C-alpha positions as a printed NumPy array, in Angstrom:
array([[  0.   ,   0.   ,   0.   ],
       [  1.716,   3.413,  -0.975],
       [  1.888,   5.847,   1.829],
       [  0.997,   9.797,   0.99 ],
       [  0.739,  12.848,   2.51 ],
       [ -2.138,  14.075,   3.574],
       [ -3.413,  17.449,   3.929],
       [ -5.942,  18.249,   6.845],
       [ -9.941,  18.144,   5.615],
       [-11.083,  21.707,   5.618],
       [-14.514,  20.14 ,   6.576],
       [-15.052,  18.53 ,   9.821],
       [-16.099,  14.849,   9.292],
       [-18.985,  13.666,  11.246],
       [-21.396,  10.946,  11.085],
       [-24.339,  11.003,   7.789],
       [-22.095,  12.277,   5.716],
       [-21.495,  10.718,   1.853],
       [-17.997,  10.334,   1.075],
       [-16.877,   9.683,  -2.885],
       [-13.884,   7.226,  -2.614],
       [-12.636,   6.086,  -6.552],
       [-12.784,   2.137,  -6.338],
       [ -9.4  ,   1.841,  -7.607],
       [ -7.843,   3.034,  -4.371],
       [ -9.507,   1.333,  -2.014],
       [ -7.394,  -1.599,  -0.487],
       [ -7.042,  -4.399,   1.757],
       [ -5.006,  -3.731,   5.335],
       [ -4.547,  -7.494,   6.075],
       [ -0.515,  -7.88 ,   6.199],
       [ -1.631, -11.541,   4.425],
       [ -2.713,  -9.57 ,   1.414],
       [ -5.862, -11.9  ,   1.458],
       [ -9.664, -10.607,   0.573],
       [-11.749,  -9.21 ,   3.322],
       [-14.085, -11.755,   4.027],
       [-17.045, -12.533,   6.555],
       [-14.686, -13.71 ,   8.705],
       [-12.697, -10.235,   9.008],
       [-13.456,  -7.715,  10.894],
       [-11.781,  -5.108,   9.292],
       [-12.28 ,  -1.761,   7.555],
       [-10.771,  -1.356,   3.95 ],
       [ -8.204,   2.015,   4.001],
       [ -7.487,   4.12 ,   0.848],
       [ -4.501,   3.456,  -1.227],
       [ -3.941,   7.008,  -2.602],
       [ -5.253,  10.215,  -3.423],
       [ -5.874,  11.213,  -6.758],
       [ -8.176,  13.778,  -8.532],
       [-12.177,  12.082,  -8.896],
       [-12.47 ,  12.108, -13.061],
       [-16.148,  11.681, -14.782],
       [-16.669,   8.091, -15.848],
       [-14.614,   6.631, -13.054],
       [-15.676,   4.248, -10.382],
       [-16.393,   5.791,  -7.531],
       [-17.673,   4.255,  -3.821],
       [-19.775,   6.789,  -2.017],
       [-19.557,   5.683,   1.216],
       [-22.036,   7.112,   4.488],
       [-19.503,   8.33 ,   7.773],
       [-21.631,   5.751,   9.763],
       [-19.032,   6.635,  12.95 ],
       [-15.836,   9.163,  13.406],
       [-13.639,   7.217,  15.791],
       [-10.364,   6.14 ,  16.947],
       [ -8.45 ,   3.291,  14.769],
       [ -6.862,   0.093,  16.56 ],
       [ -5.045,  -1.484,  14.329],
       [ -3.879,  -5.268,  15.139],
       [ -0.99 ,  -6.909,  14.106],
       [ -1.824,  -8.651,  11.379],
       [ -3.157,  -5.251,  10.168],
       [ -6.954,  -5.269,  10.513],
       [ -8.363,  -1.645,  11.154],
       [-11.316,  -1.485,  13.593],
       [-12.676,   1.28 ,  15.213],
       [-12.196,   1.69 ,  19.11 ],
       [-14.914,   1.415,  21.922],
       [-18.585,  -0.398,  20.974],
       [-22.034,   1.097,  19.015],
       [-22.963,   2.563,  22.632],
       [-20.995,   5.169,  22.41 ],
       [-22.048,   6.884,  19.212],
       [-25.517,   6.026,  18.767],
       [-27.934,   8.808,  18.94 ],
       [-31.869,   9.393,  18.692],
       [-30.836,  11.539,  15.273],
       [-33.49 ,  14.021,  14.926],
       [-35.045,  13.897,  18.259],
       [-31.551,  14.853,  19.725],
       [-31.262,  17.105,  17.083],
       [-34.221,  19.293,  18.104],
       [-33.433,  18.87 ,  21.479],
       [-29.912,  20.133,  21.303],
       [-30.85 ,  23.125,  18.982],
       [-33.269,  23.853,  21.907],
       [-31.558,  23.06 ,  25.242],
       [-27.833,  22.981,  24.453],
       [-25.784,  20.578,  23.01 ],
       [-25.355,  17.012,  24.841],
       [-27.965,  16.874,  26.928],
       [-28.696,  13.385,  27.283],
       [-25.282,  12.788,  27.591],
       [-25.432,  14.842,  30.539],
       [-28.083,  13.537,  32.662],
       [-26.428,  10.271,  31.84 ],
       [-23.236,  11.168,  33.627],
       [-24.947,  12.837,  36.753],
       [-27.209,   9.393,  37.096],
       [-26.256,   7.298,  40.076],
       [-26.818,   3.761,  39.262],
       [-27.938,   1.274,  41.716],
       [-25.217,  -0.987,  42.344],
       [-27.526,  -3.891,  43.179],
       [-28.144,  -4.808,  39.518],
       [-25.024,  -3.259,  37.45 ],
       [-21.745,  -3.705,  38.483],
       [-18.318,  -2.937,  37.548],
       [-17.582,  -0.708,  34.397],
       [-19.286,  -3.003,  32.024],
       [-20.131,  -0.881,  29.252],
       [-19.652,  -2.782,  25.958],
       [-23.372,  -3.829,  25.496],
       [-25.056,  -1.277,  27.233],
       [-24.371,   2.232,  28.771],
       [-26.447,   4.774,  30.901],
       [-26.848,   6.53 ,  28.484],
       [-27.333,   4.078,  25.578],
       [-30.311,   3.117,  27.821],
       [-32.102,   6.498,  28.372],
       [-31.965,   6.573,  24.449],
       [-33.042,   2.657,  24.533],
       [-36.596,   3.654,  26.727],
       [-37.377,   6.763,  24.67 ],
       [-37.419,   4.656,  21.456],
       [-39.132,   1.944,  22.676],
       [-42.166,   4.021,  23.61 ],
       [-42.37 ,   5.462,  19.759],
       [-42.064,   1.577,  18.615],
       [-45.2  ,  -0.198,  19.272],
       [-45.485,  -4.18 ,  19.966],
       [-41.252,  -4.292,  19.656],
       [-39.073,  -6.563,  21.649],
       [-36.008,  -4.509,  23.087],
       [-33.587,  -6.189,  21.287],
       [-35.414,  -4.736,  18.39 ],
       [-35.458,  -1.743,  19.748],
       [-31.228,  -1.752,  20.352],
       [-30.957,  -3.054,  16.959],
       [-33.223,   0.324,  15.481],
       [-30.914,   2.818,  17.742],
       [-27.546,   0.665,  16.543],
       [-28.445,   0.601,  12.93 ],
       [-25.645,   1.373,  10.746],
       [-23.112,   0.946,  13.613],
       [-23.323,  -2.699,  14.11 ],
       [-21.677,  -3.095,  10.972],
       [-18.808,  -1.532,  12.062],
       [-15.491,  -3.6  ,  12.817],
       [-15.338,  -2.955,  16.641],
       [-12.641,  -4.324,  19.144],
       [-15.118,  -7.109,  20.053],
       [-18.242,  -8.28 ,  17.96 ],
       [-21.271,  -6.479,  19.073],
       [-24.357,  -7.645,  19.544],
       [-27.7  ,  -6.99 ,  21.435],
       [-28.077,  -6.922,  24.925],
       [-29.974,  -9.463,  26.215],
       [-33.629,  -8.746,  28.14 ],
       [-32.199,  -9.394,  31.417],
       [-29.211,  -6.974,  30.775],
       [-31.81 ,  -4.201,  30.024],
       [-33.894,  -5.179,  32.527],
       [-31.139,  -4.737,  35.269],
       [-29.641,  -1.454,  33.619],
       [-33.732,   0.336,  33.738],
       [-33.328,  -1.029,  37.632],
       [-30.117,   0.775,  38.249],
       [-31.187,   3.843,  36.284],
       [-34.191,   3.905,  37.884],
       [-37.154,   6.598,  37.04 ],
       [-34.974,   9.809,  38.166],
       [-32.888,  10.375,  34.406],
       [-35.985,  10.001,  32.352],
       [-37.952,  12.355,  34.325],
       [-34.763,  14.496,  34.18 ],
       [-34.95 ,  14.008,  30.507],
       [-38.908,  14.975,  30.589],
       [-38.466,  18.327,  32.453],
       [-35.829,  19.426,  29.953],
       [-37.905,  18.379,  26.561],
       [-41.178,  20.127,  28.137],
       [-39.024,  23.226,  28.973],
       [-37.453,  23.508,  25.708],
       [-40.985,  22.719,  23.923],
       [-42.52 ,  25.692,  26.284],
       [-39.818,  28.115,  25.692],
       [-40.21 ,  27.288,  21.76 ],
       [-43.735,  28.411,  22.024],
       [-43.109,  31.907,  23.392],
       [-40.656,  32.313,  20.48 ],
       [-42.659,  31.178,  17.644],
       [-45.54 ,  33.586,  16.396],
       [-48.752,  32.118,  14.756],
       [-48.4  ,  28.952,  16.623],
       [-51.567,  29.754,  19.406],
       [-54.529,  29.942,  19.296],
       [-55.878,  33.437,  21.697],
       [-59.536,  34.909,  22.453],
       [-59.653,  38.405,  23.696],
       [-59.329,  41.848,  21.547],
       [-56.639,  43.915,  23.257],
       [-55.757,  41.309,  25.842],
       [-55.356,  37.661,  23.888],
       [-54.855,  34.716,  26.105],
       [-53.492,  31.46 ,  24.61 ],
       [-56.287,  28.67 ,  25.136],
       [-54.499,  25.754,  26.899],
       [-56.342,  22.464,  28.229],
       [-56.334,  19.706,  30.974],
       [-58.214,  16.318,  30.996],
       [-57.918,  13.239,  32.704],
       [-57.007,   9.884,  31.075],
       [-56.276,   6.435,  32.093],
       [-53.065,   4.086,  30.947],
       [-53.554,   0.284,  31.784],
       [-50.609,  -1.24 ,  32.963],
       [-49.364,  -5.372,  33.361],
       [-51.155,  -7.368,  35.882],
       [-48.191,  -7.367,  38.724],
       [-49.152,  -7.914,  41.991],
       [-46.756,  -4.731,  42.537],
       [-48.705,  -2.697,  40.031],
       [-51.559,  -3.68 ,  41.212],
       [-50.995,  -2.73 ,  44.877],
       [-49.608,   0.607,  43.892],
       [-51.951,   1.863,  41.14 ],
       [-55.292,  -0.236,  41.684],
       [-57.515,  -0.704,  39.062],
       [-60.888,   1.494,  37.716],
       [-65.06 ,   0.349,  37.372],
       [-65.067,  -2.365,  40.378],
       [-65.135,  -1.982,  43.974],
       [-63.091,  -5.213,  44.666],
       [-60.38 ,  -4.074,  42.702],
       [-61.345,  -7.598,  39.989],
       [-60.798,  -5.446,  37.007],
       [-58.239,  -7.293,  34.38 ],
       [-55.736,  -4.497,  34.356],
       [-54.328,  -2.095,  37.25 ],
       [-54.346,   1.765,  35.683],
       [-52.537,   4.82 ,  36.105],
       [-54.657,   7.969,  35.71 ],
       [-52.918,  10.883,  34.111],
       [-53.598,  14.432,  34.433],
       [-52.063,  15.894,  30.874],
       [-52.024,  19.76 ,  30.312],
       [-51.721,  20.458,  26.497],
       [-51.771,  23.586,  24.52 ],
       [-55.153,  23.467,  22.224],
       [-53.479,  24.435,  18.668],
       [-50.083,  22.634,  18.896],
       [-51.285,  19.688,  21.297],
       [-48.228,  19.948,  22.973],
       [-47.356,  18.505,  26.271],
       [-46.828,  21.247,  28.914],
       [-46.654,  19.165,  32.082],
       [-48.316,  15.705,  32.861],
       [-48.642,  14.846,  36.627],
       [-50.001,  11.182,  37.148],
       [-50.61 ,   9.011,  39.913],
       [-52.851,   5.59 ,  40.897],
       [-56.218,   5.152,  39.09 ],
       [-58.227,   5.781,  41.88 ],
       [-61.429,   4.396,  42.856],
       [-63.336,   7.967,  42.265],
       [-62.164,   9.78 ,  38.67 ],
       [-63.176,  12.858,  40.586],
       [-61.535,  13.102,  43.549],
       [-58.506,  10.974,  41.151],
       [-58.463,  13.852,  39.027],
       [-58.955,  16.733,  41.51 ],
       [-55.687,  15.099,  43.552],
       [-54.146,  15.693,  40.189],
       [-54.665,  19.313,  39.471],
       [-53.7  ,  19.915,  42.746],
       [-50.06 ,  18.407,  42.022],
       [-49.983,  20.148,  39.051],
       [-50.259,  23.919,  40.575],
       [-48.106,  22.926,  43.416],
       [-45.527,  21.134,  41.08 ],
       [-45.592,  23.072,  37.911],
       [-46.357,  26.49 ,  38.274],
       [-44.555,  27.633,  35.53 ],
       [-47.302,  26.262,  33.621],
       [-49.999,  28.865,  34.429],
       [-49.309,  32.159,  33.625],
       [-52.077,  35.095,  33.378],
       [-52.207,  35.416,  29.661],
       [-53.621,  31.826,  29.418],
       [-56.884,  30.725,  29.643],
       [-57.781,  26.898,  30.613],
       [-60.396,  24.805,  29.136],
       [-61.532,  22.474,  31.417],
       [-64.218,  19.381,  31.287],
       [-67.626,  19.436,  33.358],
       [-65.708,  16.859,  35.549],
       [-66.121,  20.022,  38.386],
       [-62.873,  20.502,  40.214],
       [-64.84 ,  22.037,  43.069],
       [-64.856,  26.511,  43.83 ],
       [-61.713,  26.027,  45.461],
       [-60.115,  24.53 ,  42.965],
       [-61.552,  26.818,  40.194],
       [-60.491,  29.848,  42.332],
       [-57.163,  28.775,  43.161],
       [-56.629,  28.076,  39.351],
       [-58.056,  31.523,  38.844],
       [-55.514,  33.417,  40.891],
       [-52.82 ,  32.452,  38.406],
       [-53.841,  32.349,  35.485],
       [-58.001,  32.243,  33.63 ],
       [-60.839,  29.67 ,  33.103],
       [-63.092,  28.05 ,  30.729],
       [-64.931,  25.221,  32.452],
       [-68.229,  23.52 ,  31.411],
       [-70.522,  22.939,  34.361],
       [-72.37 ,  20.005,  35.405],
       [-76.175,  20.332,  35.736],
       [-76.505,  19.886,  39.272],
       [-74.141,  22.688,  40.116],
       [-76.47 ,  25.385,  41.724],
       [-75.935,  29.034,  40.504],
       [-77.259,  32.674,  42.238],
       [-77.346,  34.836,  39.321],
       [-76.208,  38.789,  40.583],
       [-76.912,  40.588,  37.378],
       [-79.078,  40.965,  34.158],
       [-78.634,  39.46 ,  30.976],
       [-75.475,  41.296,  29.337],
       [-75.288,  42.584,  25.719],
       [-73.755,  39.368,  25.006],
       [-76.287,  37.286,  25.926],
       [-74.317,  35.882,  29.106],
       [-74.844,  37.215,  32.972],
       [-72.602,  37.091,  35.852],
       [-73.078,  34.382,  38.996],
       [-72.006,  33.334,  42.176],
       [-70.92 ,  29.737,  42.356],
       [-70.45 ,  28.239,  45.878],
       [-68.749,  25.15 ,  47.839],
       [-65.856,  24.162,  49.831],
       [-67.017,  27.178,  52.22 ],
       [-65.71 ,  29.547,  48.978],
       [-67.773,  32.016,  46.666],
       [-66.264,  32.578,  43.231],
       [-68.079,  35.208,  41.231],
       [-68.412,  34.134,  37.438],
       [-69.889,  34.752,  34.241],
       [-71.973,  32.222,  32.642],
       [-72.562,  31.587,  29.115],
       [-75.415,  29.222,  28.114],
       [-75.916,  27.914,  24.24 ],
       [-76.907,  25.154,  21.949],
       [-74.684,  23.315,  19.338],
       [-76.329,  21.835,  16.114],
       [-75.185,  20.145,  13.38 ],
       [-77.15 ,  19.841,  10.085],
       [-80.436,  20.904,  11.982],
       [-80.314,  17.765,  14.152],
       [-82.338,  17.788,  17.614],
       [-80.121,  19.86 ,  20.288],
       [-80.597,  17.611,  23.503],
       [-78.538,  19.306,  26.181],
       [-77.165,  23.185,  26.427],
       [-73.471,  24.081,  27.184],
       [-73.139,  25.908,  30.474],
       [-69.669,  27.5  ,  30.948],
       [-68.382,  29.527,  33.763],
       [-65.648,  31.402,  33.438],
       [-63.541,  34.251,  35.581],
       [-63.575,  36.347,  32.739],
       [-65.801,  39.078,  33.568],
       [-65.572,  41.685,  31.071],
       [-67.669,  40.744,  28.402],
       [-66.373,  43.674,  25.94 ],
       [-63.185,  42.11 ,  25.994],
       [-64.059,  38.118,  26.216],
       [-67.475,  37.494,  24.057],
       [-69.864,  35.297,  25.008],
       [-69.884,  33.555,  21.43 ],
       [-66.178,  33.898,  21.032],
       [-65.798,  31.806,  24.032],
       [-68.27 ,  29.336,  23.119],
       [-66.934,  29.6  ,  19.417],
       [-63.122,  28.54 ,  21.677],
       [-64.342,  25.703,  23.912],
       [-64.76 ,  23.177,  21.507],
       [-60.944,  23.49 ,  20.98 ],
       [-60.591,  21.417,  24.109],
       [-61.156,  18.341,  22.534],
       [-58.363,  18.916,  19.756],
       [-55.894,  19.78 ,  22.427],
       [-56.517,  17.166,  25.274],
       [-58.921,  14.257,  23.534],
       [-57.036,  14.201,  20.131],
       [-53.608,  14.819,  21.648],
       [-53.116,  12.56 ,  23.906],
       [-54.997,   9.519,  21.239],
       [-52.077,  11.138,  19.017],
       [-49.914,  10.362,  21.948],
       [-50.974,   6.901,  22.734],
       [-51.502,   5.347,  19.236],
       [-47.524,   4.196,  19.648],
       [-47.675,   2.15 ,  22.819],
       [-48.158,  -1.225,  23.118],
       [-51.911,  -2.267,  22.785],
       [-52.982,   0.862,  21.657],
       [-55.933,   0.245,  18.984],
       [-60.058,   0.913,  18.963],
       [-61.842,  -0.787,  22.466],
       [-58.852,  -1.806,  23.946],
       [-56.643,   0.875,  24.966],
       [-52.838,   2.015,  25.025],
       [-50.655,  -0.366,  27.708],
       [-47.734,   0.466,  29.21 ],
       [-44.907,  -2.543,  29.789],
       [-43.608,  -2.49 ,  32.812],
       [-43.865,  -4.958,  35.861],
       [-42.826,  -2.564,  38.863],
       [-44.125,   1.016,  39.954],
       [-40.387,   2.29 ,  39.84 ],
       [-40.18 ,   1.152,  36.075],
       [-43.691,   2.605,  35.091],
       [-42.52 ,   6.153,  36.317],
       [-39.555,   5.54 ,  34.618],
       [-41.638,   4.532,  31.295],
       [-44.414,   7.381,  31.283],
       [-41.501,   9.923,  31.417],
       [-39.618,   8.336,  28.747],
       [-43.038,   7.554,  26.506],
       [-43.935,  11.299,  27.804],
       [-40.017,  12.84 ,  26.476],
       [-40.115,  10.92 ,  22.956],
       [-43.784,  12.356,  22.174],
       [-42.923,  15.999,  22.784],
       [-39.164,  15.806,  21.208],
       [-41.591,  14.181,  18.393],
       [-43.696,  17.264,  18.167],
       [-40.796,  19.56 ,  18.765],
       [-39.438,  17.778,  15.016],
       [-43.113,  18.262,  13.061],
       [-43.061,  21.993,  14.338],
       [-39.883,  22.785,  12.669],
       [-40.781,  21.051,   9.891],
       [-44.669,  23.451,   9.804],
       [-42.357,  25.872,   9.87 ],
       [-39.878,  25.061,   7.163],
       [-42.677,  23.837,   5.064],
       [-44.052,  25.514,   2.117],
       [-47.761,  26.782,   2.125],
       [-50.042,  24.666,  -0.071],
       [-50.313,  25.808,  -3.98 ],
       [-54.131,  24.814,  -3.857],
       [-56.899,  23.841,  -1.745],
       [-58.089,  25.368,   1.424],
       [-55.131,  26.526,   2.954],
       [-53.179,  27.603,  -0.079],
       [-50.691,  30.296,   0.4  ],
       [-51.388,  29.681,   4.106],
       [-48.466,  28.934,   7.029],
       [-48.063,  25.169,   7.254],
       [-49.554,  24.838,  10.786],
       [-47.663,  21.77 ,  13.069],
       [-51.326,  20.374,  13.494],
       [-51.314,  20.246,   9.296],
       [-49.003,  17.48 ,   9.425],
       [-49.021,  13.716,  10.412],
       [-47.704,  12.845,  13.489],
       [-47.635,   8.748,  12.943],
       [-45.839,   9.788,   9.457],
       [-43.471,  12.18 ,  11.236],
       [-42.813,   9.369,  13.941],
       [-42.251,   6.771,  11.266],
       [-39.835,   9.148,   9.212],
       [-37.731,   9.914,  12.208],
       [-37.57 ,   5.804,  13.248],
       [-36.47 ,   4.993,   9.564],
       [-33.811,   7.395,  10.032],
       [-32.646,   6.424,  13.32 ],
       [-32.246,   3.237,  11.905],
       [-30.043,   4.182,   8.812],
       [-27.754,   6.403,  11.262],
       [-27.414,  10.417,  11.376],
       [-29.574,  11.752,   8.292],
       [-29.666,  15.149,   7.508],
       [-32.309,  17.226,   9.905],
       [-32.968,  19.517,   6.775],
       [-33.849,  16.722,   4.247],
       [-35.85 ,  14.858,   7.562],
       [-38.377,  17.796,   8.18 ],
       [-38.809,  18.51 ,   4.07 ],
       [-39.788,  15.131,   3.925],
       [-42.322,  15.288,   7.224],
       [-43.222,  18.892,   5.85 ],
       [-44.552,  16.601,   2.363],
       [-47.329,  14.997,   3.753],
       [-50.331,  17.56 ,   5.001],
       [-53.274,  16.36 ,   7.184],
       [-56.571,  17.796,   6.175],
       [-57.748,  19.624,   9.682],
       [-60.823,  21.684,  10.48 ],
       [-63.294,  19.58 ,   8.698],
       [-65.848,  20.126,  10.684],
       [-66.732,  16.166,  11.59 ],
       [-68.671,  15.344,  14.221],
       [-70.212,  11.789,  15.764],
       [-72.369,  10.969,  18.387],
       [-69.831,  11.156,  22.02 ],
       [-70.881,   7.409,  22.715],
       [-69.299,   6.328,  19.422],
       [-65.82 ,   7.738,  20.077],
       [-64.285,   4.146,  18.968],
       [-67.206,   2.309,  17.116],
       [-66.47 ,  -1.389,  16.221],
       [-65.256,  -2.059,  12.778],
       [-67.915,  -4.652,  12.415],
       [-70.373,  -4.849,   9.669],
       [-73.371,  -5.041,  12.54 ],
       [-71.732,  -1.27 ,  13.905],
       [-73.103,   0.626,  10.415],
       [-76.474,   2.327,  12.346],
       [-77.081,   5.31 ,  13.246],
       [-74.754,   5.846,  16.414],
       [-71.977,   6.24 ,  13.66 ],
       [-72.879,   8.385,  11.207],
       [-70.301,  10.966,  10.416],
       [-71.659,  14.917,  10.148],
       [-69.634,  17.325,   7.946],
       [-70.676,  20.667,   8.799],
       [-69.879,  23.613,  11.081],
       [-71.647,  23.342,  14.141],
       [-73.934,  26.628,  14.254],
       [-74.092,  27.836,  18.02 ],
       [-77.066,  29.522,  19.436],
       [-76.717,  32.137,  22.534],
       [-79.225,  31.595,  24.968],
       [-80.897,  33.92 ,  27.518],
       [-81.7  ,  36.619,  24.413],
       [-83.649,  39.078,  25.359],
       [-87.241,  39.545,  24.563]])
């Protein structure tokens, strides 16, 4: 092999990139002179340098890893230290550096204290910290994978790289033991830092809210309760309990989450969870109440909180109000003293009372219908917002229904990757222990958002539509698919670092059609794909839903 000089690369060489090699000069290191075979783990090396002419054979090769050589004697070239070390969630990291600083998994990885009890030593070959935090994020974007599929998606290109010793994936009790030494603390570590650097993205993004109010706009945000069924462990079950039977005979224990989502973007601002409960009220209520005392970052004054008729109680609704401003539809056996006359706006102001508290409101009453159908119920919303000048009755009532796109559709959005997730059965976590199904919820919780975070730069990057109803409109993040963004950023996980650019053109492709104006019957949410299912519980409307004030004066 003829030796060279060689003059420094003006580039820095990093991993995704295409390098053109001419086939002539690429060579053999074995001192033996033999072919690389199967049985050689070795890289070829380039025999020369020489100017690239058209017509020649070229190798464009992909930089699947930049690191240092060991060379053994009989002259094999193999690259130093194992596929833990440079593997990488590719775009998710990507958005998540750009956001938070460089390295951050990285980070939390080396601050984790690891519980001696089930990893010892400095066995790193197979598995690393921080492999591992990337190891649970992916797994909660792959549905119905083992994880040695799931180390085999996050190794891609890098297991076919000549390493010291032959690679291979960790085995289920390895992974098992390294989730018990991390235990939940990195991943929720990881969590606060994606949610922070999703939040602070908001403020800096324009056009990516959705506000009511004329001179004073408040971004419409929304909280709903949800359960998660989780494996039948004795553990689980004695932690989390189970929902719909007083002897606790259900077939699955449940977590019941508490997500808080922005309504346009149906992005995750904070998610506080805890056991099912045997009441979904006071389940729920426990849960707003941890998520004022634990995130109160979350409710600032120029936001305004749509909130289910699952009444939180007047202290609640008046602590919440102190902070920040609410939307909340009220059950029919709340009592109400009206304290003034029907306002220009067709709404009138209220005291609401309980929990030895009086909250003054204003109360908007209407009627929904679709396509002239028979209205059976009215909407009755309270809400702190007193000044009807500024705040509309029908604007408000126009902004409710915006609750179900940010917490019903978002977190179905959110829960369509986990394992079990499909119509009448319902997403499943996988974990046998309490400790690993905190640490799962905040990893399944982390690879959503950095997910999102991904499809908003590409709405952003994304050119408006030529034609149809949004053309020469922004590319909104709700325009595009999440489950095709998902699968786009999986494929290139799997093929090693791909360009973030070409990624979010390619996500930025594909538009959903939103705002159709589709509405069903609320107890056919998830009708049966049967052939007996086609009456009329499932018939699909498509039309705007035409509200109707009530209290008009005579």
């Amino acid at each position: 092999m003829p030796s060279y000089p060689v003059a420094p690369c003006p580039v820095p060489v990093s991993a995704g990139m295409i390098v053109a090699v001419p086939a002539k000069l690429l060579a053999s290191p074995l001192k033996s002179g033999r072919d690389l075979g199967n049985a050689d783990r070795s890289a070829l090396v380039i025999g020369g340098t020489e100017t690239v002419r058209t017509g020649a054979a070229v190798v464009f090769c992909k930089v699947v890893a930049v690191a240092e050589a060991q060379v053994t004697r009989d002259g094999q070239v193999r690259a130093q230290g194992s596929p833990c070390a440079h593997a990488t969630l590719g775009p998710l990291e990507d958005w998540l550096d750009a956001q938070a600083g460089p390295g951050v998994i990285d980070g939390i990885a080396e601050r984790a204290v690891l519980d001696e009890r089930f990893v010892k030593g400095e066995r790193e070959r197979l598995l690393t910290a921080a492999f591992m935090i990337r190891v649970m994020v992916l797994q909660t974007l792959m549905p119905e994978a083992q994880l040695s599929d799931v180390i085999t998606a996050l190794a891609g290109d890098l297991a076919l790289v000549p390493w010291p010793k032959r690679w291979r994936p960790a085995s289920e009790r390895a992974c098992l033991d390294w989730r018990r030494a991390l235990g939940p603390a990195p991943l929720e570590e990881l969590q606060a830092a994606v949610l922070v650097a999703a939040r602070d993205e908001h403020g800096e993004q324009d056009g990516q809210s959705l506000t009511a109010g004329k001179n004073r706009p408040l971004a419409a945000k929304s909280g709903d309760g949800s359960l998660l069924r989780v494996p039948d462990t004795p553990a689980n079950r004695a932690a989390f309990g189970s929902v719909g039977t007083a002897d606790d005979s259900a077939p699955y224990p449940c977590v019941r989450l508490y997500p808080l989502n922005d309504c346009l973007t149906r992005s995750l601002l904070a998610m506080p969870w805890g056991p099912a409960g045997t009441d979904k009220a006071a389940a729920e209520q426990g849960l707003l109440d941890a998520a004022m005392r634990d995130f109160p970052q979350v409710f600032p004054e120029d936001q305004v909180w749509l909130l289910d008729r699952l009444w939180h109680g007047v202290r609640r609704i008046a602590a919440l109000a102190e902070r920040t401003h609410v939307l909340v539809r009220l059950k029919s056996d709340i009592p109400l003293k009206k304290i003034s006359e029907i306002l220009p706006d067709q709404s009138y102001l209220a005291e609401v009372s309980g929990d030895g508290v009086t909250m003054t409101v204003r109360v908007i009453e209407y009627w929904a219908d679709v396509e002239g159908q028979e209205v059976k119920e009215m909407f009755c919303l309270v809400t702190d917002l007193l000044d009807w000048e500024e705040y509309p009755g029908p604007e408000l009532a126009g902004l409710y229904k915006w609750r179900w796109d940010g917490s019903e559709t978002g977190l179905r959005e959110a829960k369509a990757p986990l394992h079990g997730a499909g119509p009448g059965t319902g997403a499943m976590l996988r974990s046998g222990s309490p400790e690993l199904i905190a640490q799962e919820i905040a990893a399944w919780a982390a690879g959503t958002e950095m997910t999102r975070g991904v499809t908003r730069y590409a709405a952003l990057a994304a050119q408006p539509a030529r034609k149809g109803r949004r053309a020469g409109q922004p590319v909104r993040c709700r325009d595009l698919s999440l489950a095709r963004a998902r699968r786009l950023i999986l494929a290139a996980i799997r093929s090693g670092r791909t360009g973030y650019q070409a990624l979010t053109r390619e996500i930025g492709r594909f538009r959903n059609i939103c705002d159709r104006d589709r509405h069903r019957s609320r107890k056919s949410q998830s009708p049966s794909t049967f052939a007996h299912a086609g009456n009329g519980d499932t018939i699909t409307r498509i039309a705007p839903a035409v509200i109707t004030m009530a209290n008009k004066p005579a």
